[in-house]
Short mmCIF file of C-alpha atoms in Angstrom, two decimals:
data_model
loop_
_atom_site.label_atom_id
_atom_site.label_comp_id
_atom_site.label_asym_id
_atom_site.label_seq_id
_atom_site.Cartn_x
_atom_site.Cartn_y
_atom_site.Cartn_z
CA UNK A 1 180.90 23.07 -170.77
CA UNK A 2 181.47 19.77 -171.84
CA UNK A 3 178.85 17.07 -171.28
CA UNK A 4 177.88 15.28 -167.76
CA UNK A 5 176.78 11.67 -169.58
CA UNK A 6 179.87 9.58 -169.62
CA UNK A 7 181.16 11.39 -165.74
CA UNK A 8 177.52 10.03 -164.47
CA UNK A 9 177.95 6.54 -166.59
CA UNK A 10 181.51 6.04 -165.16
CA UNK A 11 180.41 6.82 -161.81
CA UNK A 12 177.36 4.38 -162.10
CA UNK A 13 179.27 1.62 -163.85
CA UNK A 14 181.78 1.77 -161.05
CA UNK A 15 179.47 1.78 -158.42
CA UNK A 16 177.66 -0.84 -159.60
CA UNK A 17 180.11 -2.93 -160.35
CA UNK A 18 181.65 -2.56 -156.79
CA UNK A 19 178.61 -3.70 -155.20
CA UNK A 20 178.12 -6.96 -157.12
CA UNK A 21 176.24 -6.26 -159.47
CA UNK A 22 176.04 -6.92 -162.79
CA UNK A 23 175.67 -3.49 -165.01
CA UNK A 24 173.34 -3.15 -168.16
CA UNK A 25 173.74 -0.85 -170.94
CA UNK A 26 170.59 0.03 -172.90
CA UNK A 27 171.61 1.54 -176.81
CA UNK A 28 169.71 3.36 -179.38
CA UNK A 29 171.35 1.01 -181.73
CA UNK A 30 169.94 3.09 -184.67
CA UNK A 31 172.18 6.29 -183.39
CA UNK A 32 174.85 6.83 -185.77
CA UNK A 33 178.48 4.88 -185.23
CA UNK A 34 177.14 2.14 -183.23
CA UNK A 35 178.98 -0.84 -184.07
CA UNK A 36 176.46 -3.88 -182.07
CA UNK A 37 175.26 -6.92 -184.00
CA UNK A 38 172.16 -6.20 -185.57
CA UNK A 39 170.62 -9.37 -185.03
CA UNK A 40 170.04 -9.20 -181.20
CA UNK A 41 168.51 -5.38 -181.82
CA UNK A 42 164.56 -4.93 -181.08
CA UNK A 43 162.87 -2.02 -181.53
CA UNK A 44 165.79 0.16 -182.06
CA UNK A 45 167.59 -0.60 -179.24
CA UNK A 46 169.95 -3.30 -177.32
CA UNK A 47 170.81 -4.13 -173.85
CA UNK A 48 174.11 -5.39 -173.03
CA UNK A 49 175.66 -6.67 -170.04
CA UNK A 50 178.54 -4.89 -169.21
CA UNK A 51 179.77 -7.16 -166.04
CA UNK A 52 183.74 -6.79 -166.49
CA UNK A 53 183.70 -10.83 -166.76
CA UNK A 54 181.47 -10.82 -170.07
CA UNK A 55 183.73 -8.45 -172.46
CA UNK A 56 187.14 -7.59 -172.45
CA UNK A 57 189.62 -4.08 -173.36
CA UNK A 58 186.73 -1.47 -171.39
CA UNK A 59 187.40 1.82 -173.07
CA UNK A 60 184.82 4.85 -171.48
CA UNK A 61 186.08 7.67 -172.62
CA UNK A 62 184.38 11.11 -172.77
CA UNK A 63 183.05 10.43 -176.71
CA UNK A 64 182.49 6.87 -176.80
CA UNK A 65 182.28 3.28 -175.03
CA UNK A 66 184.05 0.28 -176.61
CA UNK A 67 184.95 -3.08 -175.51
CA UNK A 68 184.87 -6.58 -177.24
CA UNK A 69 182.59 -9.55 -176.44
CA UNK A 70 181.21 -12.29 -177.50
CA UNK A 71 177.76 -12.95 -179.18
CA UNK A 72 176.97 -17.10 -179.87
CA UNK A 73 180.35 -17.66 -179.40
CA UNK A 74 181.37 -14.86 -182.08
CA UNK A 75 184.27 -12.21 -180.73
CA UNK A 76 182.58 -9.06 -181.57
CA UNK A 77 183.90 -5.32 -181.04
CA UNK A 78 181.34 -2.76 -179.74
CA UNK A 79 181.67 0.58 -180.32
CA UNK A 80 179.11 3.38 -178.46
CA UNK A 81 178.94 6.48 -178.61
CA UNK A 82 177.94 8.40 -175.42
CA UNK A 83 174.92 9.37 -177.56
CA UNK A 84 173.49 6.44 -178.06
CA UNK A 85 173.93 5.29 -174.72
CA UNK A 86 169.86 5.46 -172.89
CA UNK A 87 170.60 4.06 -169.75
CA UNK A 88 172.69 1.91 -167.22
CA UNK A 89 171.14 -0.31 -164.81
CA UNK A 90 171.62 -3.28 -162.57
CA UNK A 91 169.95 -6.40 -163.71
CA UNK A 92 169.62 -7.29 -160.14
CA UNK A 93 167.39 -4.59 -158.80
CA UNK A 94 167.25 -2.10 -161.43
CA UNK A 95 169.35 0.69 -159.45
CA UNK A 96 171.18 2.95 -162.22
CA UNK A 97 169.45 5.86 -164.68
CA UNK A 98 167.79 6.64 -167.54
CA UNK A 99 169.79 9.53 -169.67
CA UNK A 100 168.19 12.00 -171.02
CA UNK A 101 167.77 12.26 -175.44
CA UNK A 102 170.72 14.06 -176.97
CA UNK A 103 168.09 16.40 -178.46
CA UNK A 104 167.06 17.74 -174.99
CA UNK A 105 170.97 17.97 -173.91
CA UNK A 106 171.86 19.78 -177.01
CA UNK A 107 168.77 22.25 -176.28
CA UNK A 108 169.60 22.49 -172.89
CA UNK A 109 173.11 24.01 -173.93
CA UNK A 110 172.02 26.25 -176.34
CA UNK A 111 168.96 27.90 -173.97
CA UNK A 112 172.40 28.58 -171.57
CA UNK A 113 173.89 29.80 -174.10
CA UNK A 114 171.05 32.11 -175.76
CA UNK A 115 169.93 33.07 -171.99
CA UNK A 116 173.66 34.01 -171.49
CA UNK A 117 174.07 35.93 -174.47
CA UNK A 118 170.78 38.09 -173.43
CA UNK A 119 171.61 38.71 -169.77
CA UNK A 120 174.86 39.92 -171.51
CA UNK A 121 172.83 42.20 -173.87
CA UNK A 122 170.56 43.50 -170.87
CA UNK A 123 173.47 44.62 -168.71
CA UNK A 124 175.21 46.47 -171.52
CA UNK A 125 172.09 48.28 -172.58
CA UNK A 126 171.75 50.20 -168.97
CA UNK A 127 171.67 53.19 -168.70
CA UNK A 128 173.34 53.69 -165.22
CA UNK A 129 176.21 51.90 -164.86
CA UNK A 130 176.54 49.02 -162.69
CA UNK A 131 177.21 49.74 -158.91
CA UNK A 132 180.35 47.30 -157.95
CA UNK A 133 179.23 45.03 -155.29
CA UNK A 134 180.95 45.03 -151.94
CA UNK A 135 182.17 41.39 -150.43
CA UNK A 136 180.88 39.74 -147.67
CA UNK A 137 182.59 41.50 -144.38
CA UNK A 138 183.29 39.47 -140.69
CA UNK A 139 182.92 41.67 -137.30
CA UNK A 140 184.84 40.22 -134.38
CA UNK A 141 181.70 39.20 -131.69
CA UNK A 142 183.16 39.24 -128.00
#
């Protein structure tokens, strides 16, 4: 299944942006392939304002975020992945979401995976086989 992040970050983005607000990205700027300028980075992370009139070319694609923009009057590309990307707010009111760590996706997937592959194994190792099961049927009421 592929991943829900950049679907849910579109969706905010666009919302956001639609109601006048001006969208915030917040970036695990130590997550590898993030091309932000270091300088502006504190504690690991950056926030960047997204508001279509502050950068320019707005790729989000289903692996990464990119657009160009301009730090102290330097053009500078940014490059995201979805990864990095730890939330999306509105600096206005604070509507948006926090995403969940990559770790915990990644785990999520493989415990549907593993719990998959064992309700698989449990099935096959009866005894009796399965019963088929019989659809849903209508009656005509009068």
């Amino acid at each position: 299944m592929t991943p829900k992040r950049p679907y849910i970050l579109r969706a905010l983005y666009e919302w956001l942006v639609e109601n006048d607000l001006t969208p915030h990205l917040v970036v695990d700027a130590e997550y590898p392939y993030v091309e932000v300028p270091q300088q502006f980075v504190q504690d690991g992370q950056i926030v960047l304002n997204v508001l279509p009139g502050a950068i320019q070319g707005l790729i989000m694609g289903n692996e990464q975020v990119s657009f160009r923009t301009r730090f102290n009057g330097q053009d500078q590309k940014i490059v995201l992945p979805i990864g990095s990307i730890l939330a999306i707010y509105a600096r206005e009111n604070g509507a948006g979401t926090i995403f969940e760590p990559e770790d915990a996706l990644l785990s999520e997937v493989e415990g549907e995976s593993a719990e998959q592959h064992d309700n698989s194994n449990s099935s096959n190792n009866n005894d009796q086989p399965e019963k088929p099961k019989k659809g849903p049927t209508l009656t005509v009421v009068k």
